[in-house]
CSV table of N, CA and C in Angstrom, one decimal:
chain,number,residue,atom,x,y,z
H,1,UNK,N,-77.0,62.2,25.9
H,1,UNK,CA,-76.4,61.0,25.5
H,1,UNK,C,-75.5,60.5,26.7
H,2,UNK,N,-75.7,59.1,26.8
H,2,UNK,CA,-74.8,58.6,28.3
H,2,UNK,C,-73.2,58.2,27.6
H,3,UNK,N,-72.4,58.1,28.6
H,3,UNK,CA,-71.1,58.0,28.2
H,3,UNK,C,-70.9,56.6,27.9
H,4,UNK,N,-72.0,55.3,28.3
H,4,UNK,CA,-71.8,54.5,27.6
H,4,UNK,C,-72.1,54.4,26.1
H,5,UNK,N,-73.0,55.4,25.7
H,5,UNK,CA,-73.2,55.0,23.9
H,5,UNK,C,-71.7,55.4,23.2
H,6,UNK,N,-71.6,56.4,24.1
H,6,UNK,CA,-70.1,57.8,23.4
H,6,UNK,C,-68.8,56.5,23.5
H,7,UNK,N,-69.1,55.2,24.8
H,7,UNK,CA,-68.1,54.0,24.8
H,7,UNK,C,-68.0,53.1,23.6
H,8,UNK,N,-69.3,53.0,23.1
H,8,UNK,CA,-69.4,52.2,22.4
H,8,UNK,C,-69.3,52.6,20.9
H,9,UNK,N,-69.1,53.9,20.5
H,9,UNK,CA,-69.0,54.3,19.4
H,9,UNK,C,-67.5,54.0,19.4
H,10,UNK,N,-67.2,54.8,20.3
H,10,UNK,CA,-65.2,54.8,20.5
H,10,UNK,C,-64.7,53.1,20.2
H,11,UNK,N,-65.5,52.4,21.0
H,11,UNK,CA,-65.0,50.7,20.6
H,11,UNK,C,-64.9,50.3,19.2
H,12,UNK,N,-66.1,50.7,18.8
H,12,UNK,CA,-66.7,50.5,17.1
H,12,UNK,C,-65.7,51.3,16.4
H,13,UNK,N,-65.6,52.1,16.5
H,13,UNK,CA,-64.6,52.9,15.6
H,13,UNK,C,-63.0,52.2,16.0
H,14,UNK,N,-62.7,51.9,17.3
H,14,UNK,CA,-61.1,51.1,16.7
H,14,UNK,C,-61.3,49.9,16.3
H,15,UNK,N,-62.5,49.0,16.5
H,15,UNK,CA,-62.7,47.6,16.1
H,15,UNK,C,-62.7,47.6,14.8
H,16,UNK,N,-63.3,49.0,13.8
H,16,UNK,CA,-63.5,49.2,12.5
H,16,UNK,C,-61.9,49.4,11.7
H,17,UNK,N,-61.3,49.9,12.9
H,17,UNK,CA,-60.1,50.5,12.1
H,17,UNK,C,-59.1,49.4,12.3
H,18,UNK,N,-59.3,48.2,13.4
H,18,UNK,CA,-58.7,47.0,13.0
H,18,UNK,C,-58.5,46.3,11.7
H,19,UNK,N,-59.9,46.6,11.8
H,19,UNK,CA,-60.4,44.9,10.6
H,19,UNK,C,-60.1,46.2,9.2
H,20,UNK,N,-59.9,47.2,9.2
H,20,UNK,CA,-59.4,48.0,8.2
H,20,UNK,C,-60.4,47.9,7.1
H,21,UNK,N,-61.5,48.2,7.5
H,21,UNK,CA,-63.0,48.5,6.8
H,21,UNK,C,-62.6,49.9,6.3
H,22,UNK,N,-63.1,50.7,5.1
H,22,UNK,CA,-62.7,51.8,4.6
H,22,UNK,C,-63.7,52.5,5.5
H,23,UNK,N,-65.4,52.2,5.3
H,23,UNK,CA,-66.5,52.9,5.9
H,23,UNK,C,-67.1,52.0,6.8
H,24,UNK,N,-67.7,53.1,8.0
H,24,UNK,CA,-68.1,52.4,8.8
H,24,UNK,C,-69.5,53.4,9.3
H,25,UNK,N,-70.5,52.8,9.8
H,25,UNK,CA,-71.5,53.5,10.5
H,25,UNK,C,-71.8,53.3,12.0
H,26,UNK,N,-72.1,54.6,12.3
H,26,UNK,CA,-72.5,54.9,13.7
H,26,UNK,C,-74.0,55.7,14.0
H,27,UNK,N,-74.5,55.7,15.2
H,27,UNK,CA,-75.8,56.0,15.6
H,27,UNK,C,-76.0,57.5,14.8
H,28,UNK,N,-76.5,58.2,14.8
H,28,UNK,CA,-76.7,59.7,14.3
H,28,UNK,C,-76.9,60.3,15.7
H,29,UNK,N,-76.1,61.2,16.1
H,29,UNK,CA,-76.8,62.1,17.3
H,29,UNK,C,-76.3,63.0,17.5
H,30,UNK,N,-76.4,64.2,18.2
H,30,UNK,CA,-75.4,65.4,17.7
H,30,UNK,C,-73.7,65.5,19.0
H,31,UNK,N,-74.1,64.5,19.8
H,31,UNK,CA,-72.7,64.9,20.3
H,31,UNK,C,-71.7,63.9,19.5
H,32,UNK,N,-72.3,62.8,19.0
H,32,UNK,CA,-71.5,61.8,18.1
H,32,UNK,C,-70.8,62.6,16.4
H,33,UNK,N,-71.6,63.4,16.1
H,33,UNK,CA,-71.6,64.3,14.6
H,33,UNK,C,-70.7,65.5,14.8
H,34,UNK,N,-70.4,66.0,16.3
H,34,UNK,CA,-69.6,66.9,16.4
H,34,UNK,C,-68.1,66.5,16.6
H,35,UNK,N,-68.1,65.6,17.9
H,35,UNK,CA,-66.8,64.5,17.5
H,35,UNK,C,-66.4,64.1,16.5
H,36,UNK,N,-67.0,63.3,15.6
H,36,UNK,CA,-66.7,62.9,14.2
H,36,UNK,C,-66.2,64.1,13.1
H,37,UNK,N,-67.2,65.1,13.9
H,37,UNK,CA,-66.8,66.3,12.4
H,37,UNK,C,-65.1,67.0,13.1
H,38,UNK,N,-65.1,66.9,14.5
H,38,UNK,CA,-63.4,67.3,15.2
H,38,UNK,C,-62.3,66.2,14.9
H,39,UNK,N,-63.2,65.0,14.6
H,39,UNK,CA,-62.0,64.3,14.7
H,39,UNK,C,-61.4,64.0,12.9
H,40,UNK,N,-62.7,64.4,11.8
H,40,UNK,CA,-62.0,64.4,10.8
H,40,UNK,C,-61.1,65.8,10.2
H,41,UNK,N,-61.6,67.2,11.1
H,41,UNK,CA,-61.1,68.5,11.0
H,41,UNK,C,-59.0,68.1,11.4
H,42,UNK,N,-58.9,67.2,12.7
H,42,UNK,CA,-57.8,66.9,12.8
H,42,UNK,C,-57.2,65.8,12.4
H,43,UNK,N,-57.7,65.0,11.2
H,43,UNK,CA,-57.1,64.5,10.5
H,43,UNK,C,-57.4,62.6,10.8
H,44,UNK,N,-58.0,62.1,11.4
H,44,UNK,CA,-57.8,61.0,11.8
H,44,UNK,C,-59.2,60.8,11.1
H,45,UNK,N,-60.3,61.1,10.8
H,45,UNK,CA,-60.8,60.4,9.5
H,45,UNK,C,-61.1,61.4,8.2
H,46,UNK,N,-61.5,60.1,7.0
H,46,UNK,CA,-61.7,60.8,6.2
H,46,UNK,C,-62.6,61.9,5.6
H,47,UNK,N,-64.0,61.1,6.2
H,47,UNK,CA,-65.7,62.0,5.9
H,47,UNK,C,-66.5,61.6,7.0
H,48,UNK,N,-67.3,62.3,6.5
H,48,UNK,CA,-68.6,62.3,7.8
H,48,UNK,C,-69.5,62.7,7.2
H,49,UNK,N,-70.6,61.5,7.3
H,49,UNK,CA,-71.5,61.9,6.2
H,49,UNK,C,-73.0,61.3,6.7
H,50,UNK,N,-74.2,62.2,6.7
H,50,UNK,CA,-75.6,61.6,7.5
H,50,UNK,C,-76.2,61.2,6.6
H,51,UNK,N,-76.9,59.8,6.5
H,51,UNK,CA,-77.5,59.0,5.9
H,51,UNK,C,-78.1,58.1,6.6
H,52,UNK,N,-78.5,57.2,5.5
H,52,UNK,CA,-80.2,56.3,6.4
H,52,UNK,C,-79.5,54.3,7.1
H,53,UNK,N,-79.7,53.6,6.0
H,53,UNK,CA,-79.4,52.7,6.7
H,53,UNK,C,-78.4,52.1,5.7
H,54,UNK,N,-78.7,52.4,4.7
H,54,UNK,CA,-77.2,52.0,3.5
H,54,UNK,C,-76.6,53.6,3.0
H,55,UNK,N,-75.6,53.0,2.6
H,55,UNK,CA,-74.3,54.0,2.6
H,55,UNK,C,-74.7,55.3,1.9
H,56,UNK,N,-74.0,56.0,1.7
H,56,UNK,CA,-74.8,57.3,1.0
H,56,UNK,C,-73.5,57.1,-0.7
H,57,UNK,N,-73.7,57.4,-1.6
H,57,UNK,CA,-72.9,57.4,-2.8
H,57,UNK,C,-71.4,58.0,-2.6
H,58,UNK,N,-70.4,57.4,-2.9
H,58,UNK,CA,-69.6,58.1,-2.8
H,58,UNK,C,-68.9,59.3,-2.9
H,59,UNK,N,-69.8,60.2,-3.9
H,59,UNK,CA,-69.3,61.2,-3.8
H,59,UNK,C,-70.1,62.3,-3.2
H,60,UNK,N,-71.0,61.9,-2.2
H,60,UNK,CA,-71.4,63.1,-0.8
H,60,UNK,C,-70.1,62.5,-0.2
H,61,UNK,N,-69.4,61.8,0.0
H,61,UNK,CA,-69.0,61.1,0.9
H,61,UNK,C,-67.2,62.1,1.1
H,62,UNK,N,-67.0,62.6,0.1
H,62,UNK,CA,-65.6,63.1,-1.0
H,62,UNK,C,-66.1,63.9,-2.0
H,63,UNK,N,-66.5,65.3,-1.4
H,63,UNK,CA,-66.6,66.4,-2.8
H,63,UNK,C,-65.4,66.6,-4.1
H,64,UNK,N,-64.5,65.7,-3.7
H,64,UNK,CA,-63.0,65.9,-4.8
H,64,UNK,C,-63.4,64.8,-5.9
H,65,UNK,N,-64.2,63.9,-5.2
H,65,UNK,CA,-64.1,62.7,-6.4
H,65,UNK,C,-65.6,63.2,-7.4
H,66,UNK,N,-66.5,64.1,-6.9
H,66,UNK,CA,-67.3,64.8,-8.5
H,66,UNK,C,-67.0,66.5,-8.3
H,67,UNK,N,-66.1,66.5,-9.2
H,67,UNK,CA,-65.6,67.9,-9.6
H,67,UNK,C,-66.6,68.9,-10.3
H,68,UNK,N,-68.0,68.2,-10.3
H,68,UNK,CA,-69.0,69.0,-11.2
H,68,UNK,C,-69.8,69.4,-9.8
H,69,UNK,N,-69.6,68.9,-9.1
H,69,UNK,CA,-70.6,68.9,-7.5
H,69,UNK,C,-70.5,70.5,-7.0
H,70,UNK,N,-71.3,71.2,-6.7
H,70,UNK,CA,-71.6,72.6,-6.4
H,70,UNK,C,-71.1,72.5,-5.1
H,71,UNK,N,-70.1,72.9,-5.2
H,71,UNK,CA,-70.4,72.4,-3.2
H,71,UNK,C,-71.0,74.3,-2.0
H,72,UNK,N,-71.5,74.9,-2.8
H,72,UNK,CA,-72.2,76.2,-2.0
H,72,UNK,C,-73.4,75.4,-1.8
H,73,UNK,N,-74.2,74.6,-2.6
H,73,UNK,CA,-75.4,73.9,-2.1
H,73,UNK,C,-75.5,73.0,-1.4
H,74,UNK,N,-76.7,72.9,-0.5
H,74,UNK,CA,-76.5,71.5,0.4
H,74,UNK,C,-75.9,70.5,-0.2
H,75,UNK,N,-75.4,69.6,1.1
H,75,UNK,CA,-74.8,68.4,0.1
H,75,UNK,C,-75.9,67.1,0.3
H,76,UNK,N,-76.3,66.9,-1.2
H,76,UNK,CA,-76.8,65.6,-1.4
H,76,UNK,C,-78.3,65.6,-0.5
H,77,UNK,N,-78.8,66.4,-0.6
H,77,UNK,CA,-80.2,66.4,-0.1
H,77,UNK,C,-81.4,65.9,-0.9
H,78,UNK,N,-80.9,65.7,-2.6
H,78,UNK,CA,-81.5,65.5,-3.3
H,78,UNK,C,-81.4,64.2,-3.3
H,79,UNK,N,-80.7,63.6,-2.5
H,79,UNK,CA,-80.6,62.1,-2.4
H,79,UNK,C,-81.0,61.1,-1.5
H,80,UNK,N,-80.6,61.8,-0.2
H,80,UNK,CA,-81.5,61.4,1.2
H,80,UNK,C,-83.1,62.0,1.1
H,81,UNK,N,-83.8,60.9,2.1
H,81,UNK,CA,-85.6,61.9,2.0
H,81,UNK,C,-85.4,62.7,3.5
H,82,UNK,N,-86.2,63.3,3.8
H,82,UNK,CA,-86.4,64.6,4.8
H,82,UNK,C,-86.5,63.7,5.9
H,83,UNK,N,-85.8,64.3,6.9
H,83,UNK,CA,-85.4,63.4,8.8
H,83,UNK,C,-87.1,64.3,8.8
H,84,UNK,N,-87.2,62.7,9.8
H,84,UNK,CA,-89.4,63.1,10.0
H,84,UNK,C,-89.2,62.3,11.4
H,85,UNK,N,-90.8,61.9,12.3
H,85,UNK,CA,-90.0,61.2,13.4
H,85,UNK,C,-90.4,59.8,13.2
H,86,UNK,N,-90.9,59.5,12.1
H,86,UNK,CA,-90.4,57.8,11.4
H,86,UNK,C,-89.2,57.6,11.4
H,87,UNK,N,-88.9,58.6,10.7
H,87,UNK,CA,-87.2,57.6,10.3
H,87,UNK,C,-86.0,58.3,10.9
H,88,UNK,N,-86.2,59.1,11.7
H,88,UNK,CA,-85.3,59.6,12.3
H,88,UNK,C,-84.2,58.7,13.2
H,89,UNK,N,-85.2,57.7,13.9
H,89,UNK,CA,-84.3,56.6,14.5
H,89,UNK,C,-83.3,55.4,13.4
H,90,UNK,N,-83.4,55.9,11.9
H,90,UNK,CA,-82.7,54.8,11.5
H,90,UNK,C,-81.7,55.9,10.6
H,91,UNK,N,-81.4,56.7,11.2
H,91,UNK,CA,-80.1,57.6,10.9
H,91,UNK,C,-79.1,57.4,11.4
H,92,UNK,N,-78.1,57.4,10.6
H,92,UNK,CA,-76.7,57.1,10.9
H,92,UNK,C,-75.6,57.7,10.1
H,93,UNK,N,-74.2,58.1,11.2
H,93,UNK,CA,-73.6,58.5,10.2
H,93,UNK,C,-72.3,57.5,10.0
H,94,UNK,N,-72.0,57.7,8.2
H,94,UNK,CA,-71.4,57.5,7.6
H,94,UNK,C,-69.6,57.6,7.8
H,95,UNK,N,-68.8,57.1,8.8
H,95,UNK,CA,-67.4,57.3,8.4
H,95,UNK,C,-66.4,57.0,8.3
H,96,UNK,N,-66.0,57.5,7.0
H,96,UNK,CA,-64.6,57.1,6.5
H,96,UNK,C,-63.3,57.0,7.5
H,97,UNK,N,-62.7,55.9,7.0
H,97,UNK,CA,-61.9,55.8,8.3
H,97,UNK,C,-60.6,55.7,7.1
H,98,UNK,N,-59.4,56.8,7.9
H,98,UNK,CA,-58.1,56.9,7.5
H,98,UNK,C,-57.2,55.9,7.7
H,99,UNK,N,-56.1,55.6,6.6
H,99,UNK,CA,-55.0,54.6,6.6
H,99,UNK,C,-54.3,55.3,6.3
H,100,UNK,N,-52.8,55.2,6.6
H,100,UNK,CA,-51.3,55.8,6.6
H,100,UNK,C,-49.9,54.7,6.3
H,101,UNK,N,-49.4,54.4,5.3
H,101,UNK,CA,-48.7,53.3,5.1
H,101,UNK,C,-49.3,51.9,5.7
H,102,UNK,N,-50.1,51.8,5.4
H,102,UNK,CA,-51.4,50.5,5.6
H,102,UNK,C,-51.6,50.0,6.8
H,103,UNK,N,-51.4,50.9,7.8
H,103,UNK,CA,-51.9,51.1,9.3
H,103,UNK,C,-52.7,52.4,10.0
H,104,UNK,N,-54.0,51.9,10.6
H,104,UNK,CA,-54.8,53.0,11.0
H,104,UNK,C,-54.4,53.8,11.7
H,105,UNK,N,-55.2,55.1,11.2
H,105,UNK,CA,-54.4,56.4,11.4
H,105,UNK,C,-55.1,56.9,13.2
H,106,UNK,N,-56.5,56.0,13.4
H,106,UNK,CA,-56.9,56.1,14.2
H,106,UNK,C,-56.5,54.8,15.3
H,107,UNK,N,-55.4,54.7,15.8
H,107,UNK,CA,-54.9,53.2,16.7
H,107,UNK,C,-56.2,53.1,17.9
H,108,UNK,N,-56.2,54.1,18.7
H,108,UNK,CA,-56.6,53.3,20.2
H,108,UNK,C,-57.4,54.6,20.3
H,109,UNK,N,-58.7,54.4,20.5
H,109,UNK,CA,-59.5,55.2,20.9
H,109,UNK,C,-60.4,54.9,21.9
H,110,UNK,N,-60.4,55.5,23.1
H,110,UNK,CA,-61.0,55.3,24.4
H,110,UNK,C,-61.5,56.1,25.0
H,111,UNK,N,-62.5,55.9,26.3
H,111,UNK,CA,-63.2,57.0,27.0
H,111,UNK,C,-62.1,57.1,28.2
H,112,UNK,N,-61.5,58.4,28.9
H,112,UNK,CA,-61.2,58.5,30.2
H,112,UNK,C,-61.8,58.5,31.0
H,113,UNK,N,-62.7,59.6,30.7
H,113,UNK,CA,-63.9,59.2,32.0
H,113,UNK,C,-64.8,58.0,31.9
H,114,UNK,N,-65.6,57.5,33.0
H,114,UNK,CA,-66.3,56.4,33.0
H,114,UNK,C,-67.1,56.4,33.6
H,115,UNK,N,-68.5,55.5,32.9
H,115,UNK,CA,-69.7,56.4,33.8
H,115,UNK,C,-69.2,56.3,35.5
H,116,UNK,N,-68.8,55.0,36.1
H,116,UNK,CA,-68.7,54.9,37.3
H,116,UNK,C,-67.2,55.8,37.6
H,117,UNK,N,-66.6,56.6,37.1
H,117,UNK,CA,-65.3,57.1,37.6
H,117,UNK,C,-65.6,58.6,36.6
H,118,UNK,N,-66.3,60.0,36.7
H,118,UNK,CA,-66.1,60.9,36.2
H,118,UNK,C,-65.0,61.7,36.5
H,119,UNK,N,-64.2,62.5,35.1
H,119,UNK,CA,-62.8,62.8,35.1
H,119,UNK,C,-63.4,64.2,34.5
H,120,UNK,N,-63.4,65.4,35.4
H,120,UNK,CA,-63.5,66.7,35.4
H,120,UNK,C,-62.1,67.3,35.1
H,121,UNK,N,-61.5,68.1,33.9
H,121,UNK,CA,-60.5,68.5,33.7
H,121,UNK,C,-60.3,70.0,33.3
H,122,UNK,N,-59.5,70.7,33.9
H,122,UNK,CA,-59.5,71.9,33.6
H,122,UNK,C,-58.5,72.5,32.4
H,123,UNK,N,-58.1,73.6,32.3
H,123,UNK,CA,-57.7,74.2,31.2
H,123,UNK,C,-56.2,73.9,31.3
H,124,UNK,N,-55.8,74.0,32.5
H,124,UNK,CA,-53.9,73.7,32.9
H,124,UNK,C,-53.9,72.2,33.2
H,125,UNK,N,-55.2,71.4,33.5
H,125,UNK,CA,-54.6,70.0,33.4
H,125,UNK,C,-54.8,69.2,31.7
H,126,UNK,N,-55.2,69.9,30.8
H,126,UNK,CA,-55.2,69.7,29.6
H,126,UNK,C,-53.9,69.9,29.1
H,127,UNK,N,-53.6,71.0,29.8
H,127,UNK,CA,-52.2,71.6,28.9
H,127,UNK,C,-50.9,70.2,29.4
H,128,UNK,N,-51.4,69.8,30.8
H,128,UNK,CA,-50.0,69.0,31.5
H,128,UNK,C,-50.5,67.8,30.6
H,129,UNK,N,-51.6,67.2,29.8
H,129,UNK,CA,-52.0,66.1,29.4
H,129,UNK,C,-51.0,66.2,27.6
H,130,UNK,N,-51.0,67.2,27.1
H,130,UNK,CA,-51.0,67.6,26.0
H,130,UNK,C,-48.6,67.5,25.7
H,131,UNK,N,-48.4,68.1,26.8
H,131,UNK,CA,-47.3,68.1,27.4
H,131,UNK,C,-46.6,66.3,27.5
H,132,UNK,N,-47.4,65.5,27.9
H,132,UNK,CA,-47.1,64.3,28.2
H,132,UNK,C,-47.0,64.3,29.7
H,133,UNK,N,-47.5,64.5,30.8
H,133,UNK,CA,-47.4,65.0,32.0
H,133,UNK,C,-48.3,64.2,32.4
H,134,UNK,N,-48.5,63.7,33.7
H,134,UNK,CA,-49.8,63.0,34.3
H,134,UNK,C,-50.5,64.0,34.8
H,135,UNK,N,-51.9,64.0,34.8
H,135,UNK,CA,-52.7,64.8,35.4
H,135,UNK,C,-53.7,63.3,36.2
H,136,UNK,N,-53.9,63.6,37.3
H,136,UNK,CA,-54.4,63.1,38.2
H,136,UNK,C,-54.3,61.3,38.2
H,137,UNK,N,-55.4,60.7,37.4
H,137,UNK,CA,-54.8,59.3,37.0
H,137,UNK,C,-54.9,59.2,35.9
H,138,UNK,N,-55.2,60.4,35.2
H,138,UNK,CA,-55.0,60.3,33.3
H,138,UNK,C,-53.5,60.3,33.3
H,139,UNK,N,-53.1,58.8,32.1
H,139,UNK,CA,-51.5,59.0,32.1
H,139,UNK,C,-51.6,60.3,30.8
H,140,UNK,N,-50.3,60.9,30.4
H,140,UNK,CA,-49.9,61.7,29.5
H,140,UNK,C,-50.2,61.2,28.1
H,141,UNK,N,-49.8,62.3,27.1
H,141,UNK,CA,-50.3,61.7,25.6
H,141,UNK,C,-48.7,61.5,25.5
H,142,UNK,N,-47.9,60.5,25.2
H,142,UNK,CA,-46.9,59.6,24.6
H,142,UNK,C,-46.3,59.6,23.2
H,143,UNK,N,-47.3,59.9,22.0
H,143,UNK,CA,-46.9,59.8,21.1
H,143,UNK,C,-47.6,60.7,20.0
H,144,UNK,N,-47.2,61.1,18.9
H,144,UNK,CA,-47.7,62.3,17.8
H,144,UNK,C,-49.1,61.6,17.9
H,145,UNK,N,-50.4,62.5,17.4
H,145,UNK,CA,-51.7,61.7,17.0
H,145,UNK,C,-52.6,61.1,17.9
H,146,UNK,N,-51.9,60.4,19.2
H,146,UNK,CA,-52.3,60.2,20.2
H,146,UNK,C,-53.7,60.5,21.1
């Protein structure tokens, strides 16, 4: 995947969490499904959910809101049909996007690297980034959530 799709998801998602849409959809692909599943593990969205081209029911979406829902078994397979290479291209996933006293929990989401400027970072310039420190021309992270 090029770092412009990975730009364009990142734009979509703060454009989404402007206009303060609850759900929003993005491409299906696996470096997009790994991010999304990191970024709702740390709190800035709600679900993450793979589906076709309309939304998937709410409760794949939130195993808390059907309390009869098995959740040791796949989820919701019984609902989506089987990824084939017809329909593979019109998969997308599903995500819930967080609010926090009626302001998005996700503010400013952006790429540092860029296809024309790649930003190679090692393990102690993460640490100076995480610190609030400049590392090379990445400024510091500034505020909680960040």
């Amino acid at each position: 995947m090029s770092l412009v799709n990975l730009a364009h998801c990142c734009s979509h998602l703060q454009n989404a969490s402007h206009a303060r849409l609850g759900l929003t959809s993005i491409p299906s692909t696996n470096l997009l499904h790994t991010l999304m599943l990191q970024l709702q593990k740390s709190g800035y969205i709600t679900s993450v959910a793979i589906g076709g081209p309309t939304p998937p029911p709410p409760s794949s979406l939130n195993p808390v809101l059907d309390p009869s829902a098995d959740t040791s078994s796949s989820s919701s397979s019984d609902d989506q049909p089987a990824i084939t290479q017809s329909n593979v291209a019109s998969r997308r996933l599903w995500v819930g996007l967080k609010y926090w006293n009626n302001e998005p929990v996700l503010h400013k989401m952006g790429m540092v690297s860029k296809p024309t400027r790649r930003v190679w970072l090692g393990f102690r310039d993460i640490e100076a980034l995480a610190r609030g420190d400049r590392s090379g021309y990445v400024k510091g992270l500034r505020g909680i959530g960040e």
